[in-house]
Short mmCIF file of C-alpha atoms in Angstrom, two decimals:
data_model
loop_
_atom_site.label_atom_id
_atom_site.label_comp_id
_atom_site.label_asym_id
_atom_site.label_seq_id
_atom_site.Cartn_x
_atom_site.Cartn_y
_atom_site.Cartn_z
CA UNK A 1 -93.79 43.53 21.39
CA UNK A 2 -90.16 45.14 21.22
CA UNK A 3 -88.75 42.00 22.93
CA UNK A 4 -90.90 39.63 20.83
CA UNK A 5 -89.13 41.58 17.32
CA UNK A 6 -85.78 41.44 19.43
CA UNK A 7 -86.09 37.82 19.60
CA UNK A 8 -86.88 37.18 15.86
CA UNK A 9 -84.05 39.40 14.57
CA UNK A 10 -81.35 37.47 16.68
CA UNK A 11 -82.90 34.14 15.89
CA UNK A 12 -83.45 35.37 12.19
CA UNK A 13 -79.64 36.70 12.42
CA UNK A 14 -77.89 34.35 13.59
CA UNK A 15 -79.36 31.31 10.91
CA UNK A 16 -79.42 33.92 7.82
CA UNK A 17 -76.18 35.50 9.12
CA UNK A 18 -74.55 32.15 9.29
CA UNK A 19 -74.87 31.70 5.71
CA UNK A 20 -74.26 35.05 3.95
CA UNK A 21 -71.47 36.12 6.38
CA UNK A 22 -68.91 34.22 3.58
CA UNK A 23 -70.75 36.02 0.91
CA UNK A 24 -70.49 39.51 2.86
CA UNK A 25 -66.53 39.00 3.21
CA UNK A 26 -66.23 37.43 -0.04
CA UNK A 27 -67.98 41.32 -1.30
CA UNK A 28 -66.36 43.27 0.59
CA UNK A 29 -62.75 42.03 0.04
CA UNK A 30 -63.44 41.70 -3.76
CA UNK A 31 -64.45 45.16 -3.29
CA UNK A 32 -61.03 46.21 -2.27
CA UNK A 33 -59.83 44.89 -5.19
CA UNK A 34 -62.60 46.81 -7.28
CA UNK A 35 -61.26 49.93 -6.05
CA UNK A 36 -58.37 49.79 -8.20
CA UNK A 37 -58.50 47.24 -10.96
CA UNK A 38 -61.46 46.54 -13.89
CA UNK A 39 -62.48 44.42 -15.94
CA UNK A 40 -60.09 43.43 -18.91
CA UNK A 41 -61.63 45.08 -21.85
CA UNK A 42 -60.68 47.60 -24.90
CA UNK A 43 -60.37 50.88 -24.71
CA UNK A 44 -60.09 53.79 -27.19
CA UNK A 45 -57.07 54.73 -25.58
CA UNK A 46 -55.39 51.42 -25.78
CA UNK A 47 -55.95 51.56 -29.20
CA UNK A 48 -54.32 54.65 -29.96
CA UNK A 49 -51.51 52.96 -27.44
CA UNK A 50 -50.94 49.89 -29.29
CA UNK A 51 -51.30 51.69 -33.00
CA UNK A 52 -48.47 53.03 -35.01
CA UNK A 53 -47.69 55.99 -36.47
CA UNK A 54 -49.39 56.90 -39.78
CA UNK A 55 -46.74 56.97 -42.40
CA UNK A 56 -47.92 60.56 -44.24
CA UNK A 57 -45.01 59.79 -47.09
CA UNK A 58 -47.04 56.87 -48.24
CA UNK A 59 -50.56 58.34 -48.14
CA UNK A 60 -51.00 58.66 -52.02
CA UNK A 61 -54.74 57.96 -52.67
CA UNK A 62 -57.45 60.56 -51.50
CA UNK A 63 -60.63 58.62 -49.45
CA UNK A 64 -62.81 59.09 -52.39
CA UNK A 65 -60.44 57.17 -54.79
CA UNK A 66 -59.82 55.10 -52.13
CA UNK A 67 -63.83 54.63 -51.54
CA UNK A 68 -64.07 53.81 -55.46
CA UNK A 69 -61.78 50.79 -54.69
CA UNK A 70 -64.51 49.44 -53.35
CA UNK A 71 -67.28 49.66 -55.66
CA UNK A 72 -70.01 50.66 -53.56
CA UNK A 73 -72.96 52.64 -54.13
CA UNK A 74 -73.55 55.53 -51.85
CA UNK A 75 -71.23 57.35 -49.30
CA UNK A 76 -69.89 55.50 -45.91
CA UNK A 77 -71.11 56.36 -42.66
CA UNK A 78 -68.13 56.53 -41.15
CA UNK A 79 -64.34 57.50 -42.54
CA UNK A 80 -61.13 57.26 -40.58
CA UNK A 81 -57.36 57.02 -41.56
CA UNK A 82 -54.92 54.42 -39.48
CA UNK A 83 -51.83 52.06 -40.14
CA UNK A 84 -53.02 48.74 -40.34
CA UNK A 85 -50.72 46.04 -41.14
CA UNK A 86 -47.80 48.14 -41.55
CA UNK A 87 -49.12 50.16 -44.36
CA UNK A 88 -51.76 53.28 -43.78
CA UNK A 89 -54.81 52.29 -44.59
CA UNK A 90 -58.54 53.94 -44.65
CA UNK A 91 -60.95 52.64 -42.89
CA UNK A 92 -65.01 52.25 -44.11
CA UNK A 93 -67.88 51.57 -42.40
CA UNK A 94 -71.35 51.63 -43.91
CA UNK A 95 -73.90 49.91 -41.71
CA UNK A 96 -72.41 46.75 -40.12
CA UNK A 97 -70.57 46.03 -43.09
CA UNK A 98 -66.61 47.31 -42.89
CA UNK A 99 -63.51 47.05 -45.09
CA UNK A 100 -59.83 48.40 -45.63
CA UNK A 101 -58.36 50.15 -48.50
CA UNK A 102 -54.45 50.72 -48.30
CA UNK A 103 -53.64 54.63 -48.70
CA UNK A 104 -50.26 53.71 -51.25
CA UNK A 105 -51.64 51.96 -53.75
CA UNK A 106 -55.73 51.04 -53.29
CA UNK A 107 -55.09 46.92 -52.23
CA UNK A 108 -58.57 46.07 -50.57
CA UNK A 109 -58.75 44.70 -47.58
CA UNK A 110 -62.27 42.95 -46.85
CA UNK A 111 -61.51 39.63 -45.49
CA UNK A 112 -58.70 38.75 -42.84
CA UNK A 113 -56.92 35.38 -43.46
CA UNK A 114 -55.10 33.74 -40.47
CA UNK A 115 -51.59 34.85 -41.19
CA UNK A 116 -52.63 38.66 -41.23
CA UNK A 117 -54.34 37.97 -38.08
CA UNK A 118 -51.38 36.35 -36.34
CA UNK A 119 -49.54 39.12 -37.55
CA UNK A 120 -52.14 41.49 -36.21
CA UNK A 121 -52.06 39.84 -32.44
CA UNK A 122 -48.15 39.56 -32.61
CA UNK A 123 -47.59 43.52 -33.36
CA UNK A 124 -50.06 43.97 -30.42
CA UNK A 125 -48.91 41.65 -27.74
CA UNK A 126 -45.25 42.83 -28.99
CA UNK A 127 -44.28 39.49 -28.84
CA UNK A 128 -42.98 36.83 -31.95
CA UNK A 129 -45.59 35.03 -33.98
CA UNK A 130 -43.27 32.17 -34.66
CA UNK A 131 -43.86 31.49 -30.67
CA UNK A 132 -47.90 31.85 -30.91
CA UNK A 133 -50.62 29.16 -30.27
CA UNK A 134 -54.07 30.05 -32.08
CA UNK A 135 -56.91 28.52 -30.78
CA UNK A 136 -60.39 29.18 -32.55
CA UNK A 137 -63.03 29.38 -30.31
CA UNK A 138 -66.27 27.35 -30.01
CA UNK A 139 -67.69 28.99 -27.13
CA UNK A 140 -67.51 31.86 -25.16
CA UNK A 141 -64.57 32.05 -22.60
CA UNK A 142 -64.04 33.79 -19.47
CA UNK A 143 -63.00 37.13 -21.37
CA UNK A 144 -65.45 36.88 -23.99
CA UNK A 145 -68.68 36.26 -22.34
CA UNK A 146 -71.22 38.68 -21.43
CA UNK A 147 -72.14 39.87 -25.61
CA UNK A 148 -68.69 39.68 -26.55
CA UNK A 149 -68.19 36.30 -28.03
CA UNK A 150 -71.38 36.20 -29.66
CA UNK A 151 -70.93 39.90 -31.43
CA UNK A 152 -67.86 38.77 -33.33
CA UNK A 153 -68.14 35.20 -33.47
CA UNK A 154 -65.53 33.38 -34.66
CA UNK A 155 -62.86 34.47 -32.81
CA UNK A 156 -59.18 33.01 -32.81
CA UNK A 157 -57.61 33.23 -29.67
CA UNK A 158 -53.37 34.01 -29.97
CA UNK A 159 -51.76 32.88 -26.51
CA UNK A 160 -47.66 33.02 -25.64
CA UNK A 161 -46.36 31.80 -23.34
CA UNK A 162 -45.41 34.94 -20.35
CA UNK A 163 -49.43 34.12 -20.64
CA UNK A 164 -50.54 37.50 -23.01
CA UNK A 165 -53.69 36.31 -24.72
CA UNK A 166 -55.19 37.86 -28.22
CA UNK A 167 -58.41 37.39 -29.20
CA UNK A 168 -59.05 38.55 -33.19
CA UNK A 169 -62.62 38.19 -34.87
CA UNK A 170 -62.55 36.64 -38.65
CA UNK A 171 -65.18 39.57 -39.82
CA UNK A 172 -63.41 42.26 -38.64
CA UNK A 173 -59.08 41.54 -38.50
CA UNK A 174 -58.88 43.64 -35.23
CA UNK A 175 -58.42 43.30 -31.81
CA UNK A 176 -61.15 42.71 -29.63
CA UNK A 177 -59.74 41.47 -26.61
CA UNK A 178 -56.61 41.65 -24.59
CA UNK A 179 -55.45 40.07 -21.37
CA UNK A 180 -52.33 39.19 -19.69
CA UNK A 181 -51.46 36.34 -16.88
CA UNK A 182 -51.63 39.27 -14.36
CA UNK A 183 -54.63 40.80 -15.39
CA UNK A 184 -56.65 37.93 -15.07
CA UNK A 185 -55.45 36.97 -11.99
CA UNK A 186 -56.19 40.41 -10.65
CA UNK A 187 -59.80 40.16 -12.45
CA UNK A 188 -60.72 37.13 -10.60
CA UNK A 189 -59.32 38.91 -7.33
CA UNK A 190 -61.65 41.50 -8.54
CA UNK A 191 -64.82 42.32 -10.82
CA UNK A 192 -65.28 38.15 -11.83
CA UNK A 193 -65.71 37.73 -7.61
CA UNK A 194 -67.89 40.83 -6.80
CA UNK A 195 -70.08 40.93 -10.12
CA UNK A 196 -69.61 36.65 -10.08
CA UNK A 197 -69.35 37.18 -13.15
CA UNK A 198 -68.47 33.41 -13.57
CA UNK A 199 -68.33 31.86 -17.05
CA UNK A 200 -70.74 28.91 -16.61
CA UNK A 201 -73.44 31.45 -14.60
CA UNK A 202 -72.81 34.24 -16.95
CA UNK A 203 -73.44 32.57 -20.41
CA UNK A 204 -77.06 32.62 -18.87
CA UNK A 205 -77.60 36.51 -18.62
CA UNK A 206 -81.21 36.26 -17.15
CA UNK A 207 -80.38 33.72 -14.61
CA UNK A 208 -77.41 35.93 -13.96
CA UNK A 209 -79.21 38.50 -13.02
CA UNK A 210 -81.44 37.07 -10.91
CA UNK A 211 -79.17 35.66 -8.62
CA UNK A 212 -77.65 39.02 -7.78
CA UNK A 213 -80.13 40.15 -7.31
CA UNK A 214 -82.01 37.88 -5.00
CA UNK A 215 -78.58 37.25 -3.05
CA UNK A 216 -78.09 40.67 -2.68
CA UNK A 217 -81.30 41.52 -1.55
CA UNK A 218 -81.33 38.42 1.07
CA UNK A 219 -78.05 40.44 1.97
CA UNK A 220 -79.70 43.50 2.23
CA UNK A 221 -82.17 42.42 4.80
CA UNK A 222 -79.32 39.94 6.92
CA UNK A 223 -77.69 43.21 7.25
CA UNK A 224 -81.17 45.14 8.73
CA UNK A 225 -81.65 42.22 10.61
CA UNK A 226 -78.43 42.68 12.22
CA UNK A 227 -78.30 46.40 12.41
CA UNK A 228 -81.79 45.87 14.09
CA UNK A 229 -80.45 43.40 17.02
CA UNK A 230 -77.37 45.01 17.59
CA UNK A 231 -79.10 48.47 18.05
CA UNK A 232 -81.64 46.57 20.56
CA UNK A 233 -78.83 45.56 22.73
CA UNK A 234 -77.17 48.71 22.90
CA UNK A 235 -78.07 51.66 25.28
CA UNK A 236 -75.30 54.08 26.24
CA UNK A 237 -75.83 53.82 30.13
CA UNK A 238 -74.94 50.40 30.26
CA UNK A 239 -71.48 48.10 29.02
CA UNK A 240 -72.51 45.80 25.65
CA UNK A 241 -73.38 42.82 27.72
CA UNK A 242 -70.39 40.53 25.59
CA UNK A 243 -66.97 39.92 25.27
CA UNK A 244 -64.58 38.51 22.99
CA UNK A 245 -65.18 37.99 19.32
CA UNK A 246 -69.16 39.17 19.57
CA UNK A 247 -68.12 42.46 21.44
CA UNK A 248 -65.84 42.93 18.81
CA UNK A 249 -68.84 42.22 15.88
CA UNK A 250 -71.29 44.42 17.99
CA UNK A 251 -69.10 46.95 18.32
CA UNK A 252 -68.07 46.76 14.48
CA UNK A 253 -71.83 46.26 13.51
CA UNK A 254 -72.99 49.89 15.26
CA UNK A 255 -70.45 51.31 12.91
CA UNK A 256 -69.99 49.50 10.01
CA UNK A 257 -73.61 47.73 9.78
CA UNK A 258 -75.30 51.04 8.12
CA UNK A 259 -72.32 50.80 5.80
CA UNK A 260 -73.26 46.75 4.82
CA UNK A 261 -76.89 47.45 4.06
CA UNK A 262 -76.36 50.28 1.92
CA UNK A 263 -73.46 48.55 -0.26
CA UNK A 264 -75.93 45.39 -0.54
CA UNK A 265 -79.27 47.45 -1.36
CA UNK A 266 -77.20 49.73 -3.61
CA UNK A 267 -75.34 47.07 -5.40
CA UNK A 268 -78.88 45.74 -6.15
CA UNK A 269 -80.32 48.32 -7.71
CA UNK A 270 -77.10 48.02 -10.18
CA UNK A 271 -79.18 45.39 -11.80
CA UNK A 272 -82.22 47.19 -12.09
CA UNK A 273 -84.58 45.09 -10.32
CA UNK A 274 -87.51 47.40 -9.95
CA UNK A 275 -87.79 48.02 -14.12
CA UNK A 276 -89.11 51.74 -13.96
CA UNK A 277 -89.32 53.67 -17.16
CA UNK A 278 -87.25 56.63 -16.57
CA UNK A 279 -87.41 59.44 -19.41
CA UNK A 280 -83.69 59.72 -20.88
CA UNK A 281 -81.67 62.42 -22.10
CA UNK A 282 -83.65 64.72 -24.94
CA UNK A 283 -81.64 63.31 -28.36
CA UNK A 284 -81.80 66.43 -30.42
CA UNK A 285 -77.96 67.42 -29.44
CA UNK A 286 -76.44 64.31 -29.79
CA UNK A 287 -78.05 63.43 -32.82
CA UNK A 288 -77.00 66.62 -34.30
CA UNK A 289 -73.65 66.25 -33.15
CA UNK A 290 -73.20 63.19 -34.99
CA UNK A 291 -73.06 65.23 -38.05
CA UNK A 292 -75.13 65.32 -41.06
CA UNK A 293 -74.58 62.15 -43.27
CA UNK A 294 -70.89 61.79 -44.63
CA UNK A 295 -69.89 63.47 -47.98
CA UNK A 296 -66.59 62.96 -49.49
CA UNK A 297 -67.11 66.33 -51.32
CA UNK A 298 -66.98 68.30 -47.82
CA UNK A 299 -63.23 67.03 -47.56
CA UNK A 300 -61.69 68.11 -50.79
CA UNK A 301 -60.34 71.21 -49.81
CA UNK A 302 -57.39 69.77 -47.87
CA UNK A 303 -56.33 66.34 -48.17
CA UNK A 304 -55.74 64.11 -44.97
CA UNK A 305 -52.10 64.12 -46.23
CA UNK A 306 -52.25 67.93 -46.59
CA UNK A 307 -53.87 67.62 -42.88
CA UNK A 308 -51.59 65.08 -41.49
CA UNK A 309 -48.26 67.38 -42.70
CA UNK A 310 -49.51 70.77 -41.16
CA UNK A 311 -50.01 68.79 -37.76
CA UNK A 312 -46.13 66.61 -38.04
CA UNK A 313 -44.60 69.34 -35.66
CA UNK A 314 -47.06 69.29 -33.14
CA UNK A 315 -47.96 65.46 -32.38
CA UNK A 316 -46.85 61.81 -34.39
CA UNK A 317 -50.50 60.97 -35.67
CA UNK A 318 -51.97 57.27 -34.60
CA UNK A 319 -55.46 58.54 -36.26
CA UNK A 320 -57.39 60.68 -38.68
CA UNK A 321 -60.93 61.23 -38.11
CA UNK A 322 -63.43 62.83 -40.52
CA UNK A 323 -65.89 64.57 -38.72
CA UNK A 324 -69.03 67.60 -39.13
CA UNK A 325 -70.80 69.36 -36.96
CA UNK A 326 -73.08 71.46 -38.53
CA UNK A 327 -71.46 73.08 -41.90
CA UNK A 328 -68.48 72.18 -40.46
CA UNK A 329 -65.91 69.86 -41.80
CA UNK A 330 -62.53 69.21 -40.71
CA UNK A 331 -60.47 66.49 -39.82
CA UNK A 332 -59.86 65.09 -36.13
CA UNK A 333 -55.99 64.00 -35.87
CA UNK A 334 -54.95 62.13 -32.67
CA UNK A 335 -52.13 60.49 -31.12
CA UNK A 336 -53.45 59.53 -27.88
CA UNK A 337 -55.78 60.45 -25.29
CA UNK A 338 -54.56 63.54 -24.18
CA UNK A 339 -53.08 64.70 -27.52
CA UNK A 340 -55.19 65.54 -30.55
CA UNK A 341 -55.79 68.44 -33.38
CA UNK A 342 -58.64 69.61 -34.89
CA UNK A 343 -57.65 70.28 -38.54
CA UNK A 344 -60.43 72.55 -40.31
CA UNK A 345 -60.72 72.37 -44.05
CA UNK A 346 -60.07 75.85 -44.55
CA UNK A 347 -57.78 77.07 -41.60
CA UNK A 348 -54.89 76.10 -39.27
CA UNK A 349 -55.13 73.61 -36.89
CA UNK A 350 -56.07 73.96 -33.26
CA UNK A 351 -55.98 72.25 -29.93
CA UNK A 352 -60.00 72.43 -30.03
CA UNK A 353 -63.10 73.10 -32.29
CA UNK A 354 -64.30 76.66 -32.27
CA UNK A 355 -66.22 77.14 -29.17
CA UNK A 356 -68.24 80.24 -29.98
CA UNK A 357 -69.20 77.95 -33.34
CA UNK A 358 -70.00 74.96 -30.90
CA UNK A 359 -72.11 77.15 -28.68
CA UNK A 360 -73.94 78.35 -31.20
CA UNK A 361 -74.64 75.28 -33.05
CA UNK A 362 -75.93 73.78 -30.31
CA UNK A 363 -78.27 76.21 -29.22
CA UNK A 364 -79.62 75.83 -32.28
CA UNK A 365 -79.51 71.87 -32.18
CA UNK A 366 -82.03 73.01 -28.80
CA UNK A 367 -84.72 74.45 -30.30
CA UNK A 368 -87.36 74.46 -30.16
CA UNK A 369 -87.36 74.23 -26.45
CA UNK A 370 -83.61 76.41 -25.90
CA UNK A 371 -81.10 76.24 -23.01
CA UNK A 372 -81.39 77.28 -19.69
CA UNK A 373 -77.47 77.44 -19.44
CA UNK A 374 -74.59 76.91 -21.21
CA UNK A 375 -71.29 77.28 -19.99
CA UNK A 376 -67.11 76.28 -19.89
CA UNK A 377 -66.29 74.35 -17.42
CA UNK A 378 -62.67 73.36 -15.99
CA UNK A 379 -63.67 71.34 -13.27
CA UNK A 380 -66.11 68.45 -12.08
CA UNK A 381 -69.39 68.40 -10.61
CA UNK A 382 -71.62 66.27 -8.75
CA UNK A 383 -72.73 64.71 -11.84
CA UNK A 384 -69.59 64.71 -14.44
CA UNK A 385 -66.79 63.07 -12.00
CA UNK A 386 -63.85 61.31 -12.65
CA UNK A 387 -61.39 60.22 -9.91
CA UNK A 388 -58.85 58.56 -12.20
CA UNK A 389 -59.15 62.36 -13.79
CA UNK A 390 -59.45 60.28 -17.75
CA UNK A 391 -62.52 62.39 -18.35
CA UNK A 392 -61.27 65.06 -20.66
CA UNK A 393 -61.66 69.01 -19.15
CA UNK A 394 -62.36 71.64 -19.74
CA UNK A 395 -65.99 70.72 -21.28
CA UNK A 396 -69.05 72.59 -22.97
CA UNK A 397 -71.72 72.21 -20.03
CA UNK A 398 -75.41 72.46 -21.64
CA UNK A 399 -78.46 72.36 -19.54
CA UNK A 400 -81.93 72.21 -21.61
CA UNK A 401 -85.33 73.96 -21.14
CA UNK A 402 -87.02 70.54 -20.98
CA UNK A 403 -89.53 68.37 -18.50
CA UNK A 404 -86.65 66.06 -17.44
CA UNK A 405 -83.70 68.44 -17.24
CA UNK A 406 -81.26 67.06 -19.48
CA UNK A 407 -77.99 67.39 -19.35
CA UNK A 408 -75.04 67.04 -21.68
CA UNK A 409 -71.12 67.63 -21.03
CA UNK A 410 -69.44 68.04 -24.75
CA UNK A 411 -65.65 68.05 -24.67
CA UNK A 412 -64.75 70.75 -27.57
CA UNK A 413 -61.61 68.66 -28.32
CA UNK A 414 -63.42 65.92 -30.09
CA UNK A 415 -67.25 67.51 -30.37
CA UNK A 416 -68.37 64.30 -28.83
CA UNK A 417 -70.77 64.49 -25.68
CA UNK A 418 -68.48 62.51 -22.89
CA UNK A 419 -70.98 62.71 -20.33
CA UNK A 420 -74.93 63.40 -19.56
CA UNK A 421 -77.74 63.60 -16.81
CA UNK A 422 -81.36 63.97 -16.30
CA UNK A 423 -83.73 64.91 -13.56
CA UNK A 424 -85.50 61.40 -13.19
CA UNK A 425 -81.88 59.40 -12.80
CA UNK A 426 -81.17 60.89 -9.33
CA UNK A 427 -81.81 57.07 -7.91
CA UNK A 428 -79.01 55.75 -10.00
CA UNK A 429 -76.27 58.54 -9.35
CA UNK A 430 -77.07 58.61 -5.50
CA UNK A 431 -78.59 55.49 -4.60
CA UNK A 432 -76.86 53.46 -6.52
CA UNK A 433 -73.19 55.06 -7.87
CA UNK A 434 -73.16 57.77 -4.07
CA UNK A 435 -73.54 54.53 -2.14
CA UNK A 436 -71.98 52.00 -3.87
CA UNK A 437 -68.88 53.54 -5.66
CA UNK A 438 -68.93 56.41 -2.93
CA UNK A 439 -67.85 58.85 -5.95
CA UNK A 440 -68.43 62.27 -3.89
CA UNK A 441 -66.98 65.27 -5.85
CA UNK A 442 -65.21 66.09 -2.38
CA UNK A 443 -62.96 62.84 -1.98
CA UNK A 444 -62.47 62.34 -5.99
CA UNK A 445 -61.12 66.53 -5.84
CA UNK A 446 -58.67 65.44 -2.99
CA UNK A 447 -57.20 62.03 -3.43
CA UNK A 448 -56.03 60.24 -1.44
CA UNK A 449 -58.95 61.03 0.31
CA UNK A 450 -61.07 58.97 -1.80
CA UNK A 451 -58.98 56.01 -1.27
CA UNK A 452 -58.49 56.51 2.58
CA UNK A 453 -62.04 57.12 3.26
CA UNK A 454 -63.14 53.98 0.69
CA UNK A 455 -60.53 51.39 2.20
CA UNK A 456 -61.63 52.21 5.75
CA UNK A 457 -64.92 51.44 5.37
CA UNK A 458 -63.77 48.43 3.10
CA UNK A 459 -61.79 47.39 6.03
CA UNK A 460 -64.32 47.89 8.78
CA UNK A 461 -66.81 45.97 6.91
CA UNK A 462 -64.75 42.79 6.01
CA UNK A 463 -63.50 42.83 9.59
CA UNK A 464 -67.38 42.74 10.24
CA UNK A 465 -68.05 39.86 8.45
CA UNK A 466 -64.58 38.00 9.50
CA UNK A 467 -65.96 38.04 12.92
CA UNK A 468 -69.49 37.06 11.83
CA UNK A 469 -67.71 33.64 10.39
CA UNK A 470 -66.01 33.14 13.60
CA UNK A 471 -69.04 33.66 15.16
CA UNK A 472 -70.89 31.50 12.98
CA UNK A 473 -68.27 28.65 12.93
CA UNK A 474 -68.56 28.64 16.33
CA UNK A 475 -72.42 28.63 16.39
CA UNK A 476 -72.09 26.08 13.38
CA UNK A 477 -70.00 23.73 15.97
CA UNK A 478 -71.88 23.79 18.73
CA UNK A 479 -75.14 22.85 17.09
CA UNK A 480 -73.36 19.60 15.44
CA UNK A 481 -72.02 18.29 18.63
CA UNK A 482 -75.70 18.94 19.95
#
């Protein structure tokens, strides 16, 4: 029976093996690239990066006169202060509907013509608008597609010619999209290959998906097969009965085969193929640390100017925030990612938001069911990891008293919940992100050891499937002159 299964698997092997060994390498060298460079895309941080410095001097109007402007029944959901278009501006959102009003004198900005656009794309590529090509779109391109393109449709697309590209929404006047000549070049080394996340597949999501995951599932069970023969032909008390380029590959399969079937089966389950409800986080704490609904009244105390002039000495403001949590209001001023204040209405500012106050509103937020803990943390854990270290520390750690577990990480800089777990999405953090990403507190704590671990098993595996396409140009060969 043994030798009957042996049989199969090398027959089985060597056809299947013959056509996904390109795929394999094409994974696994793509991979490489994965390691180190994403998908183009923005960021929070690069907007703080590409924004200027709020001009305090010319803040005159307070938000509510600024809000009045506007003529709008109600209170905004959401309030911020920014430079936009040289001048500072605040910014409203209420629903899906948004809108500027300049700070120094009231002007309205609700629509965005083509020349404040260009102007827009030029101050964030840095480079002249005189040497610009716009291009509005008509479809989806290789940077927009996925949600993007459709979200904010129409888009003009600013291109110069070192190859920077813009891409600015009509509806909205900012800056959606952002690539250079080498970051797409690096993308298609990277994430486009290993996700192919190709334009023509991609604009069809649920054939997309479907492809992945059949081909990586195929994959998945080349790489058994494999594993299977290879392990069938070995036995310690005897040499591997081959030589050249298929002692190499059975050599390199005992070691690195293991290593293939996980990365295909894990890389699966990234698309969710077996759709199993899993309870989520419990949404009491988030939801309360959204805040209560926005009042301008709650922000009279101290003006955003008053705000933005206590904080001048301590960091060059790119944003003003208005936030809440609980009875709380004050006003989050940042400059970047790692710089920020949080400026209460009624006291001085501070690198964080009161953490006694914090901890105590959200045990409260936890009720009826409580915490089990609740604790400080300076350092990551198995399930709050970062190995590019962007995830802000120390953080509020919160564990509930509920059927699935939840946890929430809250970074007391911002009040905002930057990370979260639950009991019943072990498969995705192990199976999936412990396998695939191999993001094991232990090699992100110690880099390089990350890398050196990750790129020798990268390594071992595309040298795996190089052989397998000599192998299989070989085999390819000899059954066309036959």
């Amino acid at each position: 029976m043994l030798t009957g299964l042996k049989k199969f698997a090398i027959l089985c092997h060597r056809w299947t093996g013959t056509a996904f060994c390109l795929l394999f390498t094409w994974w696994f060298v793509s991979g490489i690239f994965m390691m180190y460079v994403d998908y183009p895309e923005i960021k929070p941080a690069d907007r703080l990066a590409h924004a200027a410095p709020i001009d305090t001097a010319r803040v005159q109007l307070t938000p509510l006169e600024a809000w009045a402007k506007l003529k709008t029944k109600g209170e905004p959901d959401e309030v911020r202060l920014r430079m936009f278009d040289g001048r500072p501006a605040y910014w409203f959102r209420l629903g899906k509907a948004r809108a500027y009003v300049y700070a120094d004198n009231g002007q309205l900005q609700v629509k965005f013509p083509p020349e404040l656009n260009l102007r827009t794309a030029s101050a964030w590529a840095a480079q002249p608008a005189a040497s610009a090509t716009a291009v509005k779109m008509r479809a989806a391109d290789q940077w927009t597609v996925g949600g993007l393109y459709y979200n904010y449709e129409p888009i003009t697309k600013y291109s110069w010619p070192n190859g920077e590209q813009v891409y600015i929404p009509s509806a909205t006047g900012e800056v959606i999209q952002h690539t250079t000549r080498w970051s797409r070049m690096l993308a298609y080394a990277g994430p486009v290959a290993h996700w192919l996340y190709f334009t023509p597949l991609r604009k069809n999501p649920q054939l997309w998906s479907r492809i992945v995951i059949w081909l990586s599932g195929a994959a998945t069970a080349v790489a058994l097969l494999g594993l299977f023969a290879g392990l069938t032909f070995y036995s310690p008390s005897r040499r591997i009965p081959f030589t050249g380029t298929k002692r190499l590959h059975m050599i390199l399969g005992l070691f690195f085969g293991f290593l293939a079937c996980t990365w295909a089966f894990s890389g699966m389950l990234s698309m969710d193929p077996f759709p199993i409800k899993v309870a989520g986080e419990d949404p009491r704490i988030p939801q309360a640390l959204e805040g209560a609904p926005f009042a301008f009244e709650n922000f009279t105390v101290k003006s955003p100017r008053e705000a933005l002039v206590e904080v001048s000495p301590l960091l060059s403001a790119r944003e003003v925030e208005f936030s809440q949590v609980g009875v709380r209001s004050f006003y989050l001023v940042t400059q970047d990612a790692d710089h920020s204040r949080v400026v209460p209405m009624t006291e001085a500012p501070s690198m964080e938001f009161d953490r006694a106050a914090l901890l105590d509103f959200v045990t409260k937020a936890s009720q009826p069911t409580g915490l089990t803990e609740a604790r400080f943390i300076d350092e990551y854990d198995a399930h709050y990891l970062d190995r590019n270290r962007e995830l802000p520390l120390p953080v509020l750690f919160l564990r509930m008293k509920d059927a699935q577990q939840s946890t929430f990480y809250i970074d007391p800089r911002t009040t905002r919940v930057v990370g979260s777990y639950s009991s019943g999405r072990w498969p995705e953090r192990w199976l999936y992100h412990g396998f695939h990403s191999i993001n094991l507190p232990v090699l992100y704590k110690h880099r390089p050891a990350w890398d050196i671990a990750v790129l020798f098993l990268m390594l071992g595996g595309a040298s795996l499937c190089v052989t397998s396409v000599v192998i299989a140009w070989r085999f390819i060969g000899r059954s066309v002159r036959l």
